[in-house]
XYZ file of C-alpha atoms in Angstrom:
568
model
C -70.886 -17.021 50.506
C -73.468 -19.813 51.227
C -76.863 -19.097 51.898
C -78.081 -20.246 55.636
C -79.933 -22.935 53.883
C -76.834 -24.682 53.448
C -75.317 -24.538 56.474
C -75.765 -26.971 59.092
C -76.610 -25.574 62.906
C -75.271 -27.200 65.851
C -77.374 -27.019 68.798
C -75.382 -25.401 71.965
C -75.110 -29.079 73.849
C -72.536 -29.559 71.329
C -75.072 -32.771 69.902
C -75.265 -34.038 66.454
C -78.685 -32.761 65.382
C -81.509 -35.913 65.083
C -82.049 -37.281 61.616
C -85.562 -37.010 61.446
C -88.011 -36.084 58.977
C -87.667 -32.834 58.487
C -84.145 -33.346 57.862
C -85.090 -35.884 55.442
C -86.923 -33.700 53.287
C -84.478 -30.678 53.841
C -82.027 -33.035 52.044
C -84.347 -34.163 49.315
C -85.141 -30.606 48.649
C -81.289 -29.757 48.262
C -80.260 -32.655 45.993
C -83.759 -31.322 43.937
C -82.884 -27.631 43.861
C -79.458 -28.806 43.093
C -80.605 -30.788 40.300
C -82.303 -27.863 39.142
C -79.436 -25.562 38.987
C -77.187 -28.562 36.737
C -80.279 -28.620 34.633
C -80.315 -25.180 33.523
C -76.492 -25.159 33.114
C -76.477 -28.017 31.414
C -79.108 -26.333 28.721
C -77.515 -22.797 28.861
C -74.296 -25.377 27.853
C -75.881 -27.345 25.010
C -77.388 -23.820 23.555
C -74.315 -21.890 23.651
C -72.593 -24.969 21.174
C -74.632 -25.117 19.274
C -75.201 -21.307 18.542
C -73.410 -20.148 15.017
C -71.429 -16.858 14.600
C -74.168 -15.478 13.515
C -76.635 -16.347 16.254
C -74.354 -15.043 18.645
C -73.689 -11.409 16.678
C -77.709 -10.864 16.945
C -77.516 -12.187 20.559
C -74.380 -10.701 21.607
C -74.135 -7.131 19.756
C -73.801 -4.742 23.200
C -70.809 -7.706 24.157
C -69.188 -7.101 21.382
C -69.279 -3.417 21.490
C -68.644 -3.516 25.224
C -65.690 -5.491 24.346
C -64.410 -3.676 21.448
C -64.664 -0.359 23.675
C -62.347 -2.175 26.264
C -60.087 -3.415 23.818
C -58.822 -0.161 22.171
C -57.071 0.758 25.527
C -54.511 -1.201 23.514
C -54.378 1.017 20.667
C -52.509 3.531 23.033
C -49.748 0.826 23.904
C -49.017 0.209 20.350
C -49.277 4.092 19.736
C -46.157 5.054 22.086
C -44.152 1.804 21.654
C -44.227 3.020 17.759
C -43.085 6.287 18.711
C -39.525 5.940 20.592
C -37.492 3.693 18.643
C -38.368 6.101 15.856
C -37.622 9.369 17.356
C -34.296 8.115 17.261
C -34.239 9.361 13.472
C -35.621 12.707 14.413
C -32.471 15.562 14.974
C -34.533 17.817 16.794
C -35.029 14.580 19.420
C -31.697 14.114 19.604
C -30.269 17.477 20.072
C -33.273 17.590 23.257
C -31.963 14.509 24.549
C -28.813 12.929 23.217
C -25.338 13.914 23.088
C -23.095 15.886 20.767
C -20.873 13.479 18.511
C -17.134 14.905 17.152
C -18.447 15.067 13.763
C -20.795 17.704 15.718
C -24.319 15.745 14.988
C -26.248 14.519 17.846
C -27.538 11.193 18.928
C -29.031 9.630 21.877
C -26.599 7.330 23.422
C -26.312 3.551 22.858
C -27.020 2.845 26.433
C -30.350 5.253 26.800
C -31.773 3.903 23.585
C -31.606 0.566 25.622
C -33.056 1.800 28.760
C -35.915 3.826 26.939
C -36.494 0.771 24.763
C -37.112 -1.224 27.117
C -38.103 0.898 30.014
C -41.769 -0.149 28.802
C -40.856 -3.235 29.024
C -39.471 -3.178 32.780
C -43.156 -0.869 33.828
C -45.203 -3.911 32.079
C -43.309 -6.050 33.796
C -44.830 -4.378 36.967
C -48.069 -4.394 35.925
C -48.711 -7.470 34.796
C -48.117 -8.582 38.307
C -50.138 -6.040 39.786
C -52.871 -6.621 37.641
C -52.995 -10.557 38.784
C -54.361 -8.864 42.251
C -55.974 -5.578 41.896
C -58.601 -6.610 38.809
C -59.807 -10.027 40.937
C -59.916 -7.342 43.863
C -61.598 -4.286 42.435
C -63.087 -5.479 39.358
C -62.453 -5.172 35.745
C -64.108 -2.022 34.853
C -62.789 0.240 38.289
C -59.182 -0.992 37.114
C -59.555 0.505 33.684
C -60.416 3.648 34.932
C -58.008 3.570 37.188
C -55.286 3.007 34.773
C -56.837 5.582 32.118
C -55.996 8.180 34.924
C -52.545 7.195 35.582
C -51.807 7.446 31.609
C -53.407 10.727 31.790
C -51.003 11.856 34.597
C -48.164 10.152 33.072
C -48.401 11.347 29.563
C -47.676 14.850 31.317
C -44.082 13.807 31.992
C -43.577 12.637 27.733
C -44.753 16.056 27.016
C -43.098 18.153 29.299
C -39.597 15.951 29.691
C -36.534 18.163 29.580
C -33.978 15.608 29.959
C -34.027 11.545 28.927
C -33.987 10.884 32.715
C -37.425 11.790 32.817
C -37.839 10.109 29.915
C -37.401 6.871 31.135
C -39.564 7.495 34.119
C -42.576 7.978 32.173
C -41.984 4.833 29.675
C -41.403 2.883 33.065
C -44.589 4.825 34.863
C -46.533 4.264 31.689
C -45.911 0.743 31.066
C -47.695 -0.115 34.725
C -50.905 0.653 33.166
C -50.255 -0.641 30.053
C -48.709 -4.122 31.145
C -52.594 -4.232 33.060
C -54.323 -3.765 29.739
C -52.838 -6.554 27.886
C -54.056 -9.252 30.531
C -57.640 -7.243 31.220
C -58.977 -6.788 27.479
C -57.803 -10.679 26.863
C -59.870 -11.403 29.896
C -62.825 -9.484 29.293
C -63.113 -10.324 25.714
C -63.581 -14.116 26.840
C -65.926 -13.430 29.802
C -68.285 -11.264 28.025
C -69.166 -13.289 24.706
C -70.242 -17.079 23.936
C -68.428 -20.109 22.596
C -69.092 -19.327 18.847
C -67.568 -15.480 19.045
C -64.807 -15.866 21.791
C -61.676 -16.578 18.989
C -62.706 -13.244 17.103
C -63.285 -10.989 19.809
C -59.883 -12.357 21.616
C -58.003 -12.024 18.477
C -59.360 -8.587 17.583
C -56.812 -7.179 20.409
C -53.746 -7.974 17.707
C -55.542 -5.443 15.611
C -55.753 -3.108 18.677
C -51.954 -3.572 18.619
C -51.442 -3.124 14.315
C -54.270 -0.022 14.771
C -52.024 1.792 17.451
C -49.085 1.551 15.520
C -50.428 2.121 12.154
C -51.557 5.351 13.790
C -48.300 6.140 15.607
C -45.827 5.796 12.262
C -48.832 7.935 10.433
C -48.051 10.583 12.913
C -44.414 10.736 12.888
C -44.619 10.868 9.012
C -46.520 13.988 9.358
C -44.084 15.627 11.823
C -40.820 14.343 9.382
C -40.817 18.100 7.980
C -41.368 19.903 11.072
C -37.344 21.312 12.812
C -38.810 22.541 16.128
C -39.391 20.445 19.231
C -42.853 20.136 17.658
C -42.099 17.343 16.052
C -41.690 15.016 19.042
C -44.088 16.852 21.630
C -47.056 16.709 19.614
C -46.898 12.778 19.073
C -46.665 12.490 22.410
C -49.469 15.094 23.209
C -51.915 13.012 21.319
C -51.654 10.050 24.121
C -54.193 12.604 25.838
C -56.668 11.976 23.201
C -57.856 8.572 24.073
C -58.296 8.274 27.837
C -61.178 10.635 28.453
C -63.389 9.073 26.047
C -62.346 5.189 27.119
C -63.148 6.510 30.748
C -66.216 7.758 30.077
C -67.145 4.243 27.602
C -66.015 1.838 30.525
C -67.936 4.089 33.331
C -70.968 2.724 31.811
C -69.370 -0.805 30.363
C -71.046 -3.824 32.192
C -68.995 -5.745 34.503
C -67.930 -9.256 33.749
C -70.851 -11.879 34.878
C -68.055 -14.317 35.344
C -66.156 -12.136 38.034
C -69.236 -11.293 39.866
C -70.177 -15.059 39.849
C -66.526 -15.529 41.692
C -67.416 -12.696 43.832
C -70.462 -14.217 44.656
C -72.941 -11.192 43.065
C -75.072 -13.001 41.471
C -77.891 -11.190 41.075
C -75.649 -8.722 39.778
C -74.070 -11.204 37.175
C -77.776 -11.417 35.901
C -77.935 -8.242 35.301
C -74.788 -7.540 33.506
C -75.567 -10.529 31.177
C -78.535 -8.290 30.833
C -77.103 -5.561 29.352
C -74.281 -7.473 27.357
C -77.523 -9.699 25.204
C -79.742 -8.311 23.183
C -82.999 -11.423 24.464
C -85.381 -9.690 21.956
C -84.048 -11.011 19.487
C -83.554 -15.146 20.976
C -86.949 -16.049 22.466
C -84.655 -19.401 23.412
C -82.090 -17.177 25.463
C -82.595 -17.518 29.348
C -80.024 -15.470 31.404
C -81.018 -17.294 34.645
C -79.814 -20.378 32.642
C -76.660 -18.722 31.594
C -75.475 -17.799 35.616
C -76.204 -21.208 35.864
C -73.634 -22.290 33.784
C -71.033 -19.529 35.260
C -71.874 -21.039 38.884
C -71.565 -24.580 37.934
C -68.131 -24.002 36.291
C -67.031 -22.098 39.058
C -68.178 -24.272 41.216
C -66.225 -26.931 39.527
C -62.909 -25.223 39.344
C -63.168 -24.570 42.871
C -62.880 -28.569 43.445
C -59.747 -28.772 41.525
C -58.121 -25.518 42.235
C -57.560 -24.957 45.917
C -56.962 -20.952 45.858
C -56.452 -18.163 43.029
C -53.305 -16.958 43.919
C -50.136 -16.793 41.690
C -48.578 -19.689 43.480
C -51.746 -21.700 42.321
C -50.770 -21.428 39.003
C -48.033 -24.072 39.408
C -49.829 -26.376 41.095
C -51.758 -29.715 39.615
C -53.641 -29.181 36.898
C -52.837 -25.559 36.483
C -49.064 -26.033 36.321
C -49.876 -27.960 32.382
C -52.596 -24.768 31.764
C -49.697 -22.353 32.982
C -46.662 -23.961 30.861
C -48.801 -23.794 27.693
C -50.121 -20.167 28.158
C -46.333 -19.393 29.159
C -44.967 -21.022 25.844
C -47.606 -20.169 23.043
C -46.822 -16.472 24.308
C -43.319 -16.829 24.085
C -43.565 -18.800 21.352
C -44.485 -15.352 19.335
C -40.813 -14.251 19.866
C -39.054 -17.736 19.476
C -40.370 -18.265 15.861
C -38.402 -15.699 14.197
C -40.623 -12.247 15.267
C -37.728 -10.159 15.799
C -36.026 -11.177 12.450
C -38.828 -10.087 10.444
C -38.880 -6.761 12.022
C -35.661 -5.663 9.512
C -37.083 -5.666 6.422
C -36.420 -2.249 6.251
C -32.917 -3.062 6.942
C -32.330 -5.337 3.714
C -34.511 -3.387 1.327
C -32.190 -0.224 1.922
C -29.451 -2.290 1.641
C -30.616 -3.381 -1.679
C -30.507 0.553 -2.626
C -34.723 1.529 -1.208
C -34.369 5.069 -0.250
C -33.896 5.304 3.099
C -36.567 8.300 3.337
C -39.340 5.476 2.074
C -38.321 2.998 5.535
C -41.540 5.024 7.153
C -43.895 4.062 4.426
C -42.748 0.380 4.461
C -43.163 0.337 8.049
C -46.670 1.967 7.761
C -47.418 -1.140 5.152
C -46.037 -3.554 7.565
C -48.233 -2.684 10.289
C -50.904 -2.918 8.437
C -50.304 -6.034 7.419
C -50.644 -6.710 10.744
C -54.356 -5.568 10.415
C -55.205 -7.428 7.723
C -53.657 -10.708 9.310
C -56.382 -10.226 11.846
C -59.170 -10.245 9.067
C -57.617 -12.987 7.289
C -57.575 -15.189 10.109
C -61.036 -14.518 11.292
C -62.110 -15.610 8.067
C -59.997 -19.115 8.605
C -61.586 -19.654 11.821
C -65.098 -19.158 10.353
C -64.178 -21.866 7.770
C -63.886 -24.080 10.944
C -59.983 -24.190 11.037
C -59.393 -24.894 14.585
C -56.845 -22.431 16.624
C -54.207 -25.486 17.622
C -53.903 -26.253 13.708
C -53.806 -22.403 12.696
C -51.371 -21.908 14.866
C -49.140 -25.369 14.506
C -49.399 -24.769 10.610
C -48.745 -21.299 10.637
C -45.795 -22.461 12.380
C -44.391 -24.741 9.791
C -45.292 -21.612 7.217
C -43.042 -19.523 9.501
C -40.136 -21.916 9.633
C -40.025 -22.839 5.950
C -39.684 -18.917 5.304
C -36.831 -18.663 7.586
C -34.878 -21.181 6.282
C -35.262 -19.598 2.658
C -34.105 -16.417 4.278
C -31.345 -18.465 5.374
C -30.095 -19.620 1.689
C -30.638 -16.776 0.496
C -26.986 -15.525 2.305
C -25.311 -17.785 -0.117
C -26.703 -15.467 -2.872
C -23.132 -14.596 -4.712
C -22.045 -11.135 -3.634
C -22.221 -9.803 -7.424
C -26.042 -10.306 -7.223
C -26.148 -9.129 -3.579
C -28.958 -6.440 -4.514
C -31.342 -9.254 -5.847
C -30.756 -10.894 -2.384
C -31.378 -8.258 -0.317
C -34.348 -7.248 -2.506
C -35.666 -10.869 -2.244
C -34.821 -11.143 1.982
C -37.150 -7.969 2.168
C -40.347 -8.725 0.310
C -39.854 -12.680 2.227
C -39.451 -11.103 5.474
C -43.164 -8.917 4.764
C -44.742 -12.073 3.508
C -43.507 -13.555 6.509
C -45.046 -11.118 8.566
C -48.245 -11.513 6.613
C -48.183 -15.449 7.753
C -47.468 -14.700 11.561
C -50.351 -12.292 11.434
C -52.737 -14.423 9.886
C -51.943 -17.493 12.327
C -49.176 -17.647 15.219
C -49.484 -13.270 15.673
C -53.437 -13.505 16.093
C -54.291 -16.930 17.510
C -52.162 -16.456 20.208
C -54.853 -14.189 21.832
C -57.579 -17.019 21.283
C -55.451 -19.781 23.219
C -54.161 -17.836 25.973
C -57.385 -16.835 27.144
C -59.131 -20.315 26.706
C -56.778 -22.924 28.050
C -56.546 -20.760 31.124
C -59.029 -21.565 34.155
C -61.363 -18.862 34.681
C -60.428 -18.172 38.578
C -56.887 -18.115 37.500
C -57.023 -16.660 33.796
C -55.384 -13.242 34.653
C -52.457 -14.170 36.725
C -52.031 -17.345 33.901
C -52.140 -14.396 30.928
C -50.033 -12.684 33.226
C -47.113 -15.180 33.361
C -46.994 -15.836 30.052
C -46.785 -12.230 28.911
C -44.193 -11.438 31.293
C -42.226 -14.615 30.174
C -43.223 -13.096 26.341
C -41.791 -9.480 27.240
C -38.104 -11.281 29.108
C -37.821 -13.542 25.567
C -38.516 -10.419 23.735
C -35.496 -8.819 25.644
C -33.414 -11.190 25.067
C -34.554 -11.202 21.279
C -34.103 -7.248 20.798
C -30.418 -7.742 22.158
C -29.445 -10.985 19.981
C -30.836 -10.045 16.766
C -28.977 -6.612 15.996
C -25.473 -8.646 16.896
C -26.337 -11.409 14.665
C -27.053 -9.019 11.404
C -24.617 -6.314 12.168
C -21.827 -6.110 10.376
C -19.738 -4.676 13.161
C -20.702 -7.928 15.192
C -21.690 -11.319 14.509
C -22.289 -10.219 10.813
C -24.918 -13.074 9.994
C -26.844 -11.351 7.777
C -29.344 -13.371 5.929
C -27.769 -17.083 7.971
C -29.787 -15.675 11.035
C -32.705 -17.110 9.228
C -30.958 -20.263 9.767
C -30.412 -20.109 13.654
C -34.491 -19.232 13.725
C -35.761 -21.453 11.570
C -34.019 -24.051 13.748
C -35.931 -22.614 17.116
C -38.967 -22.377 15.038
C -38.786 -25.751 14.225
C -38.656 -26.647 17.905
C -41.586 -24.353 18.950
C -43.673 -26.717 16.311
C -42.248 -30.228 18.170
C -43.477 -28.289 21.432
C -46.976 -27.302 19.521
C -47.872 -30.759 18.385
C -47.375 -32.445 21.719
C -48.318 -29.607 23.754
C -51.094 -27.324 22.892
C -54.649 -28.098 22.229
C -57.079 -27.611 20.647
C -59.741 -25.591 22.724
C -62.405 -24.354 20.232
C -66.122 -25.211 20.301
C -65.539 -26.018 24.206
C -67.169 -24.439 27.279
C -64.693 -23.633 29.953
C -66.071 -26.755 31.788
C -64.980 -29.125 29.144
C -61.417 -27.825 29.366
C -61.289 -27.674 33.106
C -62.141 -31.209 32.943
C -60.277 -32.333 30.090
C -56.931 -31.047 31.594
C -58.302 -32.663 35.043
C -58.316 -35.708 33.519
C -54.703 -35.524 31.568
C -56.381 -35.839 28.082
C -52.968 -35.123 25.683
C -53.088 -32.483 22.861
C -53.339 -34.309 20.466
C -56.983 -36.170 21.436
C -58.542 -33.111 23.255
C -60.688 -32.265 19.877
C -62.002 -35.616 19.971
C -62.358 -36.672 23.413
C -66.226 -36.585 24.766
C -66.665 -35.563 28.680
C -69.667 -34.957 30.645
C -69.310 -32.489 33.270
C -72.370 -32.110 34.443
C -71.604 -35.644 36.177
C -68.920 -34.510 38.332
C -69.431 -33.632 41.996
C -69.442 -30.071 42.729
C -69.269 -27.947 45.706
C -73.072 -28.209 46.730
C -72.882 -24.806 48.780
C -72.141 -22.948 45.493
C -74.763 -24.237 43.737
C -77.259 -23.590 46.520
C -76.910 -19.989 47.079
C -77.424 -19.756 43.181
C -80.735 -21.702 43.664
C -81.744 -19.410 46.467
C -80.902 -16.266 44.480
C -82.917 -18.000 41.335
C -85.760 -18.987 43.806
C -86.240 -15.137 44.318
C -85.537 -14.150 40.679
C -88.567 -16.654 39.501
C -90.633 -15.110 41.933
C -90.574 -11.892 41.527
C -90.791 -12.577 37.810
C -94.368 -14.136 38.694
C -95.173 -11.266 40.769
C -94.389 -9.061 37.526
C -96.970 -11.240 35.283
């Protein structure tokens, strides 16, 4: 809210107030202070640029620790969602929960394994939509701890299910907190850190997602001997083991300075920056400088986005931010993700005991892990995120379509084939991890405009989880042999939509590294294309801003200097 300063009284006669002097040299003292205010943001701007990743880590180490905390709330999403499509292989889960077959063996039916598949899906669904309100409302940290309790409660129905009916409840009832996560640690991650570390501490969620399922087939290995009801109920009794501690880490976990510079705390803001930098250790650092920059971007956005609700997403400017966030998302599934997912499939088909699938899968995810590394280590090299992710692409699609010839392998030498489809599909999932997988973190929390970042990351992971959907149903049809019976020519129908996701990439994503979140607001303001945002210069401290904004910061940095010379 503006400060009194800035607002203009009307006498009761209903008269225009007289222009004297006074008023004179109220207004030169505005356009001064406001002057002030672009000056330190324009010097918190130019420091944060030029600061190196290794600058920042000494700055920056209770952010990144902060972050990191916030982050593993993903590890438990990746835990479960590793868990029920494997139970399906357990007997003792399906004699609980599925039905008995004439040949007297149990199995959960077809239509179940569907709903509890993708009953996650549906409670994401919810949350994601949720989240777009409640974490702008309450704040970042309160809504983590609110959705720690709600897995706490809901894990209680996995453990104590007696039918699949309740089952589903609890993957639906779980996936409300967990659909909240995905958007929150993006956003956080982004908000808490500078320039230099924002593509590794966004991307470190993927590992988050590799760590929880790493974790998850690690567990269900151990229970593989086990014949009681043991073997499923202790999996899922583990979920309890990570919300108490996250609760207790995010009680104490700073706020973001960037929501309570949209909320209008700043004061507050200051002192969260305050406990995310270590100052000691930059005698250049100023944190009054820093708000500065936080109120004059939000300050900005607020003259080219009218509100911050979900229908704000789709209009002007936002609409191009929204498609793009939408479409690198879904662009995860489109390029073949699903595919890759059956390597299993084809190296037991090329005579792999079937008992080793879990330790294949355990290597698979952690590829996944190691992706992350790998591409942290081609961003420090200064490969930008557009090109990691529009050559990573072209990696992707090239794979597929050798996937695709390799179905014309000669059936006497099918074995070779399927042996070669299997180790391609892993080094395939070794490429998406180290580009398309991890990057996609990076851009979807950059190109998005800070007042509207979690309801854009929102959209686009709700348009990710329908394309998955529709993914999980088309890919078992096209490779079973009961079905479609493509087998290896699926490679062929994705390497086509791959190769359409990289038209889309080259004339539609940019490239957003190395720029503040005021250069991008005002390079999509001004239609820059794709292809030229790397290059083109902008100034943005010569745009015209809401001058009320910018005034109440003054005021509250008028006091701040103050007191400071009070303390000396």
């Amino acid at each position: 809210m503006a400060s009194d300063a800035a607002v203009e009284k009307v006498p009761l006669d209903g008269k225009p107030p007289s222009h004297g002097p006074d008023q004179h040299h109220d207004q030169v003292t505005r356009i001064k202070s406001m002057d002030r205010v672009i000056h330190d943001a324009k010097a918190a701007t130019q420091k944060e640029q030029k600061m190196s990743l290794m600058e920042g880590v000494r700055l920056y180490p209770k952010a990144i620790a902060w972050s990191v905390l916030i982050s593993t709330c993903i590890v438990m999403e990746g835990y479960d969602i590793s868990l029920i499509n494997n139970f399906y292989a357990f007997p003792q889960f399906n004699k609980k929960y599925g039905e008995q077959l004439p040949n007297e063996d149990y199995q959960v039916p077809a239509p179940w394994q569907a709903g509890l598949s993708n009953g996650a899906n549906v409670g994401e669904f919810i949350g994601l939509l949720i989240n777009g309100w409640v974490s702008e409302r309450f704040g970042y940290r309160y809504t983590v701890i609110g959705c720690l309790t709600l897995v706490i409660a809901w894990t209680a129905l996995f453990f104590t299910a007696q039918n699949v009916q309740t089952l589903l409840a609890a993957e639906i009832l779980c996936g409300i907190p967990w659909g909240v996560f995905q958007t929150l640690c993006i956003t956080y991650a982004s908000e808490v850190c500078p320039v230099a570390m924002r593509g590794y501490l966004t991307t470190y969620v993927n590992f988050c997602w590799g760590l929880g399922q790493e974790i998850g087939i690690g567990v269900i290995m151990s229970m593989l001997k086990r014949e009681d009801e043991w073997a499923y109920r202790i999996p899922y009794a583990l979920q309890w083991m990570w919300p108490v501690p996250l609760i207790i880490g995010v009680y104490f976990a700073p706020e973001s300075p960037w929501w309570l510079v949209r909320r209008g705390k700043l004061e507050e803001a200051k002192e969260s920056l305050a406990r995310l930098t270590s100052p000691e250790r930059n005698s250049d650092f100023d944190a009054d400088e820093t708000v500065a920059m936080m109120v004059h971007t939000t300050a900005l956005e607020q003259k080219t986005t009218s509100g911050a609700t979900y229908w704000d997403c789709f209009k002007g400017t936002d609409l191009r931010r929204t498609e793009i966030v939408c479409m690198v998302w879904a662009i995860q599934n489109l390029s073949g993700n699903s595919f890759s997912n059956y390597s299993t499939y084809f190296l037991t088909q090329a005579g792999l005991d079937s008992t080793k699938a879990y330790g294949f899968a355990l290597g698979q995810y952690g590829i996944n892990m190691v992706g992350v590394f790998g591409a942290w280590i081609l961003m420090s090299q200064g490969i930008g995120r557009r090109s990691l992710y529009l050559y990573g692409l072209c990696a992707l699609c090239v794979m597929l379509f050798i996937l695709g010839f390799l179905g014309l392998v000669p059936e006497e030498h099918r074995r070779e084939g399927s042996l070669a489809t299997g180790s391609i599909m892993l080094g395939w999932a070794l490429a998406y991890q180290l580009t398309v997988g991890t990057v996609c973190y990076s851009l979807v929390s950059e190109i998005s405009t800070r007042r509207l970042q979690i309801k854009t990351v929102a959209l686009g992971r709700m348009l990710y989880i329908v394309v998955g959907i529709v993914c999980s149903v088309l890919t078992p049809y096209m490779l079973n042999p009961g079905a479609w019976n493509w087998s290896n020519f699926a490679g062929f129908f994705w390497g086509g939509i791959c190769f359409l996701c990289i038209i889309y990439t080259y004339f539609r994503v940019p490239e957003p590294s190395g720029r503040s979140f005021a250069e991008l607001d005002l390079l999509f303001e001004q239609g820059v294309s794709a292809r030229n945002f790397k290059n083109t210069e902008v100034d943005v401290f010569a745009e015209k801003v809401d001058d009320r904004v910018l005034e109440d910061w003054e005021h509250t940095l008028g006091q701040s200097r103050v007191e400071k010379a009070l303390v000396f």
